[in-house]
Short mmCIF file of C-alpha atoms and ligand atoms in Angstrom, two decimals:
data_model
loop_
_atom_site.label_atom_id
_atom_site.label_comp_id
_atom_site.label_asym_id
_atom_site.label_seq_id
_atom_site.Cartn_x
_atom_site.Cartn_y
_atom_site.Cartn_z
CA UNK A 10 -8.63 -20.31 19.55
CA UNK A 11 -4.42 -20.52 19.81
CA UNK A 12 -4.36 -16.08 19.63
CA UNK A 13 -5.63 -13.60 22.25
CA UNK A 14 -5.84 -9.59 21.62
CA UNK A 15 -5.36 -7.62 25.03
CA UNK A 16 -6.85 -3.91 23.89
CA UNK A 17 -6.30 -2.60 27.42
CA UNK A 18 -3.98 -0.03 26.88
CA UNK A 19 -5.77 2.06 24.28
CA UNK A 20 -9.01 3.44 26.12
CA UNK A 21 -7.47 6.65 27.39
CA UNK A 22 -6.19 7.78 23.55
CA UNK A 23 -9.24 7.04 21.96
CA UNK A 24 -13.22 8.38 21.22
CA UNK A 25 -14.62 5.80 22.64
CA UNK A 26 -18.24 7.40 21.05
CA UNK A 27 -17.29 6.35 17.16
CA UNK A 28 -16.51 2.64 19.07
CA UNK A 29 -20.01 1.64 18.47
CA UNK A 30 -20.42 2.55 14.31
CA UNK A 31 -16.81 1.45 14.43
CA UNK A 32 -17.89 -2.08 15.43
CA UNK A 33 -21.02 -1.62 13.49
CA UNK A 34 -18.96 -0.50 10.48
CA UNK A 35 -16.52 -3.37 11.67
CA UNK A 36 -18.89 -5.78 11.38
CA UNK A 37 -21.05 -4.42 7.31
CA UNK A 38 -16.82 -5.10 6.51
CA UNK A 39 -16.81 -8.67 7.21
CA UNK A 40 -20.55 -9.32 5.87
CA UNK A 41 -18.82 -7.97 2.35
CA UNK A 42 -15.69 -9.35 1.99
CA UNK A 43 -18.24 -12.95 2.01
CA UNK A 44 -20.67 -10.38 -0.55
CA UNK A 45 -18.03 -9.88 -2.87
CA UNK A 46 -20.40 -6.57 -2.48
CA UNK A 47 -16.99 -4.18 -1.29
CA UNK A 48 -13.99 -2.04 -3.10
CA UNK A 49 -12.25 -4.52 -5.18
CA UNK A 50 -14.13 -7.78 -4.82
CA UNK A 51 -12.44 -9.62 -7.74
CA UNK A 52 -9.37 -9.64 -5.33
CA UNK A 53 -11.20 -11.33 -3.07
CA UNK A 54 -10.39 -15.53 -3.12
CA UNK A 55 -8.27 -15.33 -0.51
CA UNK A 56 -11.16 -15.03 1.47
CA UNK A 57 -12.39 -18.20 1.68
CA UNK A 58 -9.07 -20.23 0.44
CA UNK A 59 -8.05 -21.78 3.32
CA UNK A 60 -10.74 -24.27 2.91
CA UNK A 61 -11.07 -24.72 -0.85
CA UNK A 62 -7.06 -25.99 -1.22
CA UNK A 63 -8.14 -29.36 -2.01
CA UNK A 64 -6.24 -33.17 -1.11
CA UNK A 65 -5.05 -33.05 -4.62
CA UNK A 66 -3.38 -29.07 -4.85
CA UNK A 67 -1.65 -30.08 -1.94
CA UNK A 68 -0.48 -33.72 -2.59
CA UNK A 69 1.62 -32.02 -6.21
CA UNK A 70 2.06 -29.31 -4.25
CA UNK A 71 3.88 -31.84 -1.71
CA UNK A 72 5.26 -34.13 -4.68
CA UNK A 73 6.93 -31.34 -6.66
CA UNK A 74 8.04 -30.15 -3.18
CA UNK A 75 9.31 -33.73 -2.73
CA UNK A 76 11.66 -33.83 -5.49
CA UNK A 77 12.93 -31.16 -5.52
CA UNK A 78 14.40 -31.46 -1.73
CA UNK A 79 15.75 -34.89 -3.62
CA UNK A 80 17.52 -32.80 -6.27
CA UNK A 81 18.34 -29.70 -4.74
CA UNK A 82 20.58 -29.16 -1.84
CA UNK A 83 19.66 -25.44 -2.10
CA UNK A 84 17.26 -23.70 -3.63
CA UNK A 85 16.55 -20.03 -4.77
CA UNK A 86 12.68 -18.75 -4.70
CA UNK A 87 12.70 -15.99 -7.10
CA UNK A 88 9.85 -13.84 -6.55
CA UNK A 89 9.49 -9.76 -4.96
CA UNK A 90 6.90 -8.18 -2.16
CA UNK A 91 3.95 -10.67 -2.12
CA UNK A 92 5.75 -13.41 -4.44
CA UNK A 93 8.10 -13.29 -2.01
CA UNK A 94 7.78 -11.90 1.62
CA UNK A 95 5.26 -14.40 2.49
CA UNK A 96 7.43 -17.33 2.60
CA UNK A 97 10.45 -16.22 3.97
CA UNK A 98 8.00 -15.23 6.89
CA UNK A 99 6.53 -18.25 7.92
CA UNK A 100 10.85 -20.07 6.87
CA UNK A 101 12.46 -18.07 9.19
CA UNK A 102 9.80 -17.73 11.71
CA UNK A 103 10.03 -21.80 11.74
CA UNK A 104 13.58 -22.56 11.11
CA UNK A 105 16.62 -22.75 14.04
CA UNK A 106 17.85 -18.95 13.84
CA UNK A 107 20.78 -20.60 12.48
CA UNK A 108 19.48 -22.95 10.12
CA UNK A 109 20.07 -26.93 11.88
CA UNK A 110 17.79 -27.67 9.09
CA UNK A 111 19.88 -28.13 6.51
CA UNK A 112 21.61 -30.84 8.92
CA UNK A 113 18.26 -32.27 9.19
CA UNK A 114 18.84 -32.93 5.18
CA UNK A 115 16.47 -30.12 5.03
CA UNK A 116 18.26 -28.16 1.25
CA UNK A 117 18.50 -24.47 1.79
CA UNK A 118 16.67 -21.81 0.80
CA UNK A 119 17.85 -18.45 -0.20
CA UNK A 120 15.92 -15.82 -2.07
CA UNK A 121 16.29 -13.82 -4.94
CA UNK A 122 14.65 -11.21 -7.06
CA UNK A 123 13.75 -8.68 -4.21
CA UNK A 124 15.80 -6.30 -5.53
CA UNK A 125 18.73 -5.06 -7.80
CA UNK A 126 21.82 -5.70 -6.06
CA UNK A 127 24.62 -6.31 -7.81
CA UNK A 128 27.08 -7.97 -5.44
CA UNK A 129 23.65 -9.67 -4.17
CA UNK A 130 23.66 -11.99 -7.56
CA UNK A 131 27.12 -12.84 -8.15
CA UNK A 132 28.26 -13.35 -3.93
CA UNK A 133 24.78 -16.07 -4.75
CA UNK A 134 26.29 -17.39 -8.46
CA UNK A 135 29.53 -17.61 -5.98
CA UNK A 136 27.77 -19.49 -2.93
CA UNK A 137 25.81 -21.65 -5.38
CA UNK A 138 28.53 -22.77 -8.09
CA UNK A 139 29.58 -26.04 -6.59
CA UNK A 140 26.11 -26.66 -5.19
CA UNK A 141 23.31 -28.36 -6.54
CA UNK A 142 21.02 -26.44 -7.39
CA UNK A 143 17.32 -25.75 -8.38
CA UNK A 144 14.68 -22.61 -8.53
CA UNK A 145 11.12 -21.42 -8.14
CA UNK A 146 10.36 -18.85 -10.04
CA UNK A 147 7.04 -17.11 -8.72
CA UNK A 148 5.67 -13.76 -10.77
CA UNK A 149 1.70 -13.49 -10.45
CA UNK A 150 2.07 -10.65 -13.38
CA UNK A 151 4.44 -12.43 -15.15
CA UNK A 152 6.14 -9.59 -15.73
CA UNK A 153 7.83 -8.36 -13.20
CA UNK A 154 11.20 -6.46 -14.49
CA UNK A 155 13.73 -7.54 -10.01
CA UNK A 156 12.48 -11.65 -10.63
CA UNK A 157 13.01 -11.69 -14.54
CA UNK A 158 16.26 -10.53 -14.47
CA UNK A 159 17.75 -12.61 -11.47
CA UNK A 160 15.72 -15.42 -13.20
CA UNK A 161 16.96 -14.72 -15.78
CA UNK A 162 20.69 -15.06 -14.46
CA UNK A 163 19.44 -18.05 -11.99
CA UNK A 164 18.01 -19.64 -15.34
CA UNK A 165 21.83 -19.64 -17.58
CA UNK A 166 23.60 -20.85 -14.70
CA UNK A 167 20.74 -23.52 -14.14
CA UNK A 168 21.56 -24.69 -17.43
CA UNK A 169 24.64 -23.89 -18.17
CA UNK A 170 25.43 -27.10 -15.79
CA UNK A 171 22.56 -28.56 -16.74
CA UNK A 172 21.42 -28.61 -19.62
CA UNK A 173 17.81 -28.05 -21.07
CA UNK A 174 16.14 -31.07 -20.57
CA UNK A 175 18.04 -30.62 -16.74
CA UNK A 176 16.37 -27.18 -16.22
CA UNK A 177 13.15 -28.63 -16.76
CA UNK A 178 13.58 -30.50 -13.58
CA UNK A 179 15.18 -27.87 -11.41
CA UNK A 180 12.79 -25.44 -12.48
CA UNK A 181 9.10 -24.59 -11.22
CA UNK A 182 7.30 -21.22 -12.25
CA UNK A 183 4.86 -20.01 -10.56
CA UNK A 184 2.37 -17.66 -12.19
CA UNK A 185 -1.14 -16.54 -14.15
CA UNK A 186 -2.72 -19.34 -15.81
CA UNK A 187 -1.91 -17.57 -18.97
CA UNK A 188 -1.01 -14.04 -19.45
CA UNK A 189 2.94 -12.61 -18.28
CA UNK A 190 6.24 -13.86 -20.00
CA UNK A 191 6.96 -15.89 -17.27
CA UNK A 192 4.41 -17.81 -18.55
CA UNK A 193 4.88 -17.68 -22.17
CA UNK A 194 8.85 -18.66 -20.97
CA UNK A 195 7.84 -21.87 -18.84
CA UNK A 196 5.12 -23.68 -21.42
CA UNK A 197 7.98 -22.47 -24.59
CA UNK A 198 10.65 -24.35 -21.40
CA UNK A 199 8.91 -27.58 -20.58
CA UNK A 200 8.69 -26.66 -17.02
CA UNK A 201 6.12 -27.71 -14.46
CA UNK A 202 4.52 -25.11 -12.88
CA UNK A 203 1.64 -23.80 -10.85
CA UNK A 204 -1.18 -20.82 -10.90
CA UNK A 205 -1.78 -18.18 -9.39
CA UNK A 206 -5.89 -18.22 -8.91
CA UNK A 207 -6.82 -14.62 -10.62
CA UNK A 208 -8.28 -13.19 -7.15
CA UNK A 209 -5.95 -13.88 -5.09
CA UNK A 210 -4.02 -10.45 -5.35
CA UNK A 211 -0.61 -10.41 -4.64
CA UNK A 212 -0.38 -10.08 -0.65
CA UNK A 213 -2.76 -12.08 -0.37
CA UNK A 214 -1.57 -15.61 -2.18
CA UNK A 215 0.71 -16.96 0.96
CA UNK A 216 -1.97 -19.45 0.60
CA UNK A 217 -1.23 -20.32 -2.25
CA UNK A 218 1.30 -22.40 -4.41
CA UNK A 219 3.77 -19.01 -3.86
CA UNK A 220 4.10 -19.70 -0.09
CA UNK A 221 3.00 -23.14 -0.21
CA UNK A 222 5.58 -24.37 -2.08
CA UNK A 223 8.51 -23.25 -0.75
CA UNK A 224 7.22 -23.59 2.67
CA UNK A 225 7.08 -26.95 1.65
CA UNK A 226 10.25 -27.72 0.67
CA UNK A 227 11.91 -26.48 3.45
CA UNK A 228 10.61 -29.12 5.27
CA UNK A 229 7.16 -27.26 7.12
CA UNK A 230 4.05 -29.57 7.11
CA UNK A 231 1.48 -27.17 4.56
CA UNK A 232 -1.07 -29.55 5.50
CA UNK A 233 -0.43 -28.00 9.43
CA UNK A 234 -0.35 -24.28 8.44
CA UNK A 235 -3.63 -24.34 6.41
CA UNK A 236 -5.21 -25.59 9.54
CA UNK A 237 -4.11 -23.24 11.31
CA UNK A 238 -5.43 -20.21 8.96
CA UNK A 239 -8.78 -22.56 8.36
CA UNK A 240 -9.54 -22.48 11.84
CA UNK A 241 -9.17 -19.02 11.92
CA UNK A 242 -11.02 -18.12 9.31
CA UNK A 243 -14.17 -20.19 11.01
CA UNK A 244 -13.09 -18.19 14.37
CA UNK A 245 -13.95 -14.79 11.81
CA UNK A 246 -16.90 -15.09 10.16
CA UNK A 247 -19.98 -13.80 10.00
CA UNK A 248 -21.70 -15.86 12.28
CA UNK A 249 -19.16 -15.47 15.28
CA UNK A 250 -20.27 -12.01 17.16
CA UNK A 251 -18.18 -9.14 17.69
CA UNK A 252 -17.04 -9.69 20.52
CA UNK A 253 -15.43 -12.46 19.98
CA UNK A 254 -14.19 -11.81 16.39
CA UNK A 255 -10.25 -10.95 17.08
CA UNK A 256 -9.93 -10.06 13.64
CA UNK A 257 -12.86 -7.24 13.74
CA UNK A 258 -10.83 -6.84 17.14
CA UNK A 259 -7.91 -5.29 15.62
CA UNK A 260 -9.23 -3.59 12.55
CA UNK A 261 -11.54 -1.67 14.93
CA UNK A 262 -8.86 -0.59 17.81
CA UNK A 263 -6.73 0.23 15.24
CA UNK A 264 -8.90 2.35 13.04
CA UNK A 265 -9.57 3.83 17.03
CA UNK A 266 -6.65 4.74 17.26
CA UNK A 267 -5.47 5.98 13.78
CA UNK A 268 -9.55 7.94 14.39
CA UNK A 269 -7.17 9.86 17.43
CA UNK A 270 -4.44 10.99 15.34
CA UNK A 271 -1.98 7.43 15.68
CA UNK A 272 -1.20 7.57 11.86
CA UNK A 273 2.37 4.62 12.48
CA UNK A 274 1.08 1.55 13.68
CA UNK A 275 4.57 -0.28 15.28
CA UNK A 276 4.70 -4.03 15.17
CA UNK A 277 7.17 -4.89 17.55
CA UNK A 278 7.82 -8.72 18.35
CA UNK A 279 10.70 -10.31 21.18
CA UNK A 280 11.69 -12.98 18.93
CA UNK A 281 14.26 -12.49 15.50
CA UNK A 282 12.91 -15.23 13.85
CA UNK A 283 9.96 -12.94 13.28
CA UNK A 284 11.25 -10.20 12.07
CA UNK A 285 10.35 -10.99 8.01
CA UNK A 286 7.14 -11.52 9.45
CA UNK A 287 6.70 -7.52 10.25
CA UNK A 288 7.92 -7.25 6.21
CA UNK A 289 5.28 -9.13 5.99
CA UNK A 290 2.32 -7.51 7.57
CA UNK A 291 4.45 -4.24 6.43
CA UNK A 292 3.77 -5.22 2.91
CA UNK A 293 0.08 -6.50 3.85
CA UNK A 294 -0.88 -3.22 5.66
CA UNK A 295 0.88 -0.68 3.70
CA UNK A 296 0.18 -2.15 -0.01
CA UNK A 297 -3.76 -2.18 0.81
CA UNK A 298 -4.64 1.00 3.27
CA UNK A 299 -1.80 3.38 2.22
CA UNK A 300 -3.99 5.26 -0.50
CA UNK A 301 -5.41 8.21 -0.99
CA UNK A 302 -4.03 10.39 1.00
CA UNK A 303 -4.85 8.38 3.54
CA UNK A 304 -3.68 4.83 5.75
CA UNK A 305 -2.19 4.36 8.63
CA UNK A 306 1.55 3.88 7.86
CA UNK A 307 3.37 0.46 9.08
CA UNK A 308 6.68 0.15 10.70
CA UNK A 309 8.34 -2.19 12.26
CA UNK A 310 10.66 -3.31 14.96
CA UNK A 311 12.59 -6.75 16.89
CA UNK A 312 12.99 -6.05 20.06
CA UNK A 313 14.86 -5.64 22.51
CA UNK A 314 17.23 -5.52 19.88
CA UNK A 315 15.85 -1.93 18.28
CA UNK A 316 14.97 -1.05 21.99
CA UNK A 317 18.80 0.66 21.18
CA UNK A 318 18.10 2.54 18.61
CA UNK A 319 14.14 3.37 18.19
CA UNK A 320 13.68 2.66 21.69
CA UNK A 321 14.33 6.77 22.51
CA UNK A 322 12.22 8.37 19.69
CA UNK A 323 9.01 5.76 20.76
CA UNK A 324 8.96 6.72 24.50
CA UNK A 325 9.74 10.47 24.10
CA UNK A 326 9.63 11.30 20.20
CA UNK A 327 6.07 12.39 18.16
CA UNK A 328 3.11 11.58 19.61
CA UNK A 329 1.74 9.50 16.44
CA UNK A 330 2.38 6.55 17.30
CA UNK A 331 1.05 2.92 18.92
CA UNK A 332 2.32 -0.17 19.65
CA UNK A 333 0.77 -4.03 17.89
CA UNK A 334 3.20 -6.47 19.77
CA UNK A 335 3.09 -10.26 19.05
CA UNK A 336 3.70 -11.78 22.31
CA UNK A 337 5.55 -15.44 22.37
CA UNK A 338 4.42 -17.72 25.55
CA UNK A 339 6.61 -20.40 25.27
CA UNK A 340 9.86 -20.79 23.65
CA UNK A 341 10.38 -24.35 22.59
CA UNK A 342 14.36 -24.58 23.90
CA UNK A 343 14.94 -24.42 27.56
CA UNK A 344 18.09 -22.25 29.39
CA UNK A 345 19.03 -20.59 32.23
CA UNK A 346 21.16 -18.05 33.39
CA UNK A 347 23.59 -19.61 35.32
CA UNK A 348 25.23 -18.63 38.89
CA UNK A 349 28.98 -17.39 38.60
CA UNK A 350 31.19 -16.99 42.14
CA UNK A 351 32.15 -14.25 41.33
CA UNK A 352 29.46 -12.24 40.67
CA UNK A 353 31.54 -9.50 38.31
CA UNK A 354 28.88 -8.44 36.07
CA UNK A 355 26.51 -8.43 39.14
CA UNK A 356 23.83 -10.74 37.48
CA UNK A 357 23.23 -13.36 39.57
CA UNK A 358 20.12 -12.02 40.55
CA UNK A 359 19.22 -13.81 37.39
CA UNK A 360 21.10 -16.73 37.74
CA UNK A 361 18.37 -19.38 37.48
CA UNK A 362 15.77 -17.93 35.33
CA UNK A 363 15.37 -18.50 31.88
CA UNK A 364 16.67 -16.30 29.53
CA UNK A 365 12.34 -16.22 28.08
CA UNK A 366 11.45 -15.02 31.71
CA UNK A 367 14.61 -11.87 31.26
CA UNK A 368 12.51 -11.37 27.67
CA UNK A 369 9.14 -11.56 28.87
CA UNK A 370 9.88 -8.91 31.92
CA UNK A 371 11.77 -6.82 29.06
CA UNK A 372 8.39 -6.97 27.18
CA UNK A 373 6.53 -6.25 30.28
CA UNK A 374 8.19 -3.10 31.40
CA UNK A 375 8.83 -1.71 27.68
CA UNK A 376 4.70 -2.22 27.39
CA UNK A 377 4.04 -0.32 30.41
CA UNK A 378 6.91 2.02 29.96
CA UNK A 379 5.83 3.48 26.09
CA UNK A 380 1.93 3.30 27.44
CA UNK A 381 2.56 6.04 30.24
CA UNK A 382 4.67 7.80 27.12
CA UNK A 383 1.66 8.62 25.48
CA UNK A 384 2.42 5.24 23.10
CA UNK A 385 -1.03 2.91 23.42
CA UNK A 386 -0.63 -0.35 23.24
CA UNK A 387 -2.13 -3.62 21.37
CA UNK A 388 -1.04 -7.08 22.45
CA UNK A 389 -1.07 -10.46 19.87
CA UNK A 390 -0.66 -13.10 22.14
CA UNK A 391 0.62 -16.43 20.68
CA UNK A 392 1.00 -19.95 22.23
CA UNK A 393 4.05 -20.67 20.84
CA UNK A 394 5.58 -20.41 16.35
CA UNK A 395 5.09 -23.61 15.17
CA UNK A 396 3.09 -24.30 11.40
CA UNK A 397 -0.66 -24.17 13.24
CA UNK A 398 0.20 -21.27 15.18
CA UNK A 399 1.74 -19.84 12.01
CA UNK A 400 -1.59 -20.23 9.84
CA UNK A 401 -4.01 -18.61 11.78
CA UNK A 402 -1.42 -15.67 11.94
CA UNK A 403 -1.57 -15.74 8.27
CA UNK A 404 -5.56 -16.03 8.01
CA UNK A 405 -6.14 -13.18 10.93
CA UNK A 406 -3.79 -10.47 9.80
CA UNK A 407 -5.12 -10.72 6.10
CA UNK A 408 -8.52 -10.48 7.44
CA UNK A 409 -7.75 -7.91 9.97
CA UNK A 410 -6.85 -6.15 6.68
CA UNK A 411 -9.66 -6.45 4.70
CA UNK A 412 -11.38 -4.59 7.24
CA UNK A 413 -9.18 -2.25 7.66
CA UNK A 414 -9.19 -1.27 4.60
CA UNK A 415 -12.93 -1.06 4.51
CA UNK A 416 -13.05 0.91 8.28
CA UNK A 417 -10.65 3.73 5.70
CA UNK A 418 -12.75 3.66 2.98
CA UNK A 419 -9.96 2.32 0.34
CA UNK A 420 -9.84 -0.55 -1.64
CA UNK A 421 -7.33 -2.57 0.30
CA UNK A 422 -7.11 -4.96 -3.20
CA UNK A 423 -5.04 -2.58 -5.13
CA UNK A 424 -1.75 -0.74 -5.71
CA UNK A 425 -2.36 2.02 -7.92
CA UNK A 426 1.02 3.70 -6.85
CA UNK A 427 3.40 1.43 -7.53
CA UNK A 428 3.53 1.33 -10.87
CA UNK A 429 4.82 5.69 -10.67
CA UNK A 430 8.62 4.05 -9.58
CA UNK A 431 8.16 1.17 -12.60
CA UNK A 432 7.22 4.07 -15.26
CA UNK A 433 10.16 6.31 -14.09
CA UNK A 434 12.02 3.62 -13.92
CA UNK A 435 11.74 2.34 -17.60
CA UNK A 436 12.32 5.27 -19.16
CA UNK A 437 14.94 6.59 -17.88
CA UNK A 438 16.84 2.38 -18.56
CA UNK A 439 15.42 2.73 -22.20
CA UNK A 440 12.48 0.90 -22.64
CA UNK A 441 10.70 1.40 -26.18
CA UNK A 442 7.74 3.23 -25.77
CA UNK A 443 8.80 5.35 -22.87
CA UNK A 444 10.89 7.82 -24.70
CA UNK A 445 9.62 11.11 -24.56
CA UNK A 446 9.00 10.60 -20.42
CA UNK A 447 12.64 9.33 -20.21
CA UNK A 448 13.59 12.84 -21.76
CA UNK A 449 12.26 14.93 -19.76
CA UNK A 450 13.72 12.94 -16.65
CA UNK A 451 16.82 13.19 -17.45
CA UNK A 452 16.97 16.61 -17.35
CA UNK A 453 15.62 16.60 -13.96
CA UNK A 454 18.12 14.29 -12.50
CA UNK A 455 21.28 16.25 -14.81
O1 PA5 B 508 1.07 -7.15 -3.84
C1 PA5 B 508 0.98 -7.48 -5.09
O2 PA5 B 508 0.37 -7.30 -5.59
C2 PA5 B 508 2.34 -7.13 -5.20
O3 PA5 B 508 2.95 -6.66 -4.08
C3 PA5 B 508 3.52 -8.54 -5.71
O4 PA5 B 508 3.32 -9.81 -4.76
C4 PA5 B 508 4.26 -6.93 -5.66
O5 PA5 B 508 4.49 -6.23 -7.12
C5 PA5 B 508 5.12 -9.01 -7.52
O6 PA5 B 508 4.24 -8.89 -8.47
P1 PA5 B 508 4.50 -10.19 -9.52
O7 PA5 B 508 4.33 -11.33 -8.30
O8 PA5 B 508 3.44 -10.02 -10.64
O9 PA5 B 508 5.70 -10.48 -9.64
#
């Protein structure tokens, strides 16, 4: 495997006596993911998913993707949570930070429906006004408010410009095979649709059309991504020894730390392209584990930027933290610090060194400082950012999350807590059926 995990620094912080038991439980947890004997077992379609995506599924995605790429300069991916973060994470990780892909004849991918900000949607309409545009609208339930509101606006824009017939060519819906308002709307309007399998929950759906279609329209080879995920699935199945199974080792390490009072996991990167991988990871673990009054709180930082903001707290604040660092061995480009004859900034000691070496020393120095300050460190090392490695990473985190949730004793595949805000929002907005709740809530916010 291209991904390696290093948990050496956690030893002084954890109770080694429970390690053996946790490993045994993790082996059982991995088994029950395959045998579907644990909690939430009707949402385990993701476990074998990379192997199950077949040639005709991939070809269909590629054909639709190619068509969208040909007819649009801007593609609006509309969705929230699991229907948005995976694609966003992969595209950001693999595109140039300055959108060079646009220059290489890739359309610009923008996102909508992941919040309710009026200015954002208005600015988006301005941005797309004179550009040819298409939309991929994604919602498993087909009833989520944020993407539904955004899609209503985007649909009207597309219909006004291209008519109902043009809209059929420019709008693709990804949703449940039969349920939900989006399915009904898509059928009525005659949109091209893709199905999100019943047994794959939102945050585990990146390797379904939910992630694959937007990633493909961004010009990224989804076959290579899937190959990476498939290889990680094979490297973490029940036949692999616990000591060799990096998903299991990560799940055990974070639960050992949790049991020793480390309640917050900070996911750290040293490469800004991984910002949204962090966001995806936060959703994956936060929504899967944070329930029944339990669960590690997943936080994220972008280093070295955040060493100048959160660094102080991490070094000396409450000792309830541990860090998981994504460490990339090799950048794609090569750039050195130049020599300067005057050396006014006194940086000539770095002259000739690659920026990546400076970044690496920042990473290693930070790790040692944080460990010395009482913040244990898990390192996930990857060789470079490419679709194959990202595919491995996706499956690595999904599998680790499934195992870790079972170690915690929760159902990692539901999200009952998400309904609370929706209920209040509908009640406050006066949706039919929420009248008496609305009255009570309005009293409280007078
Ligand atoms: O992981 C999940 O299930 C959630 O985060 C959903 O992805 C999110 O709420 C969006 O749901 P939907 O795809 O039904 O619009």
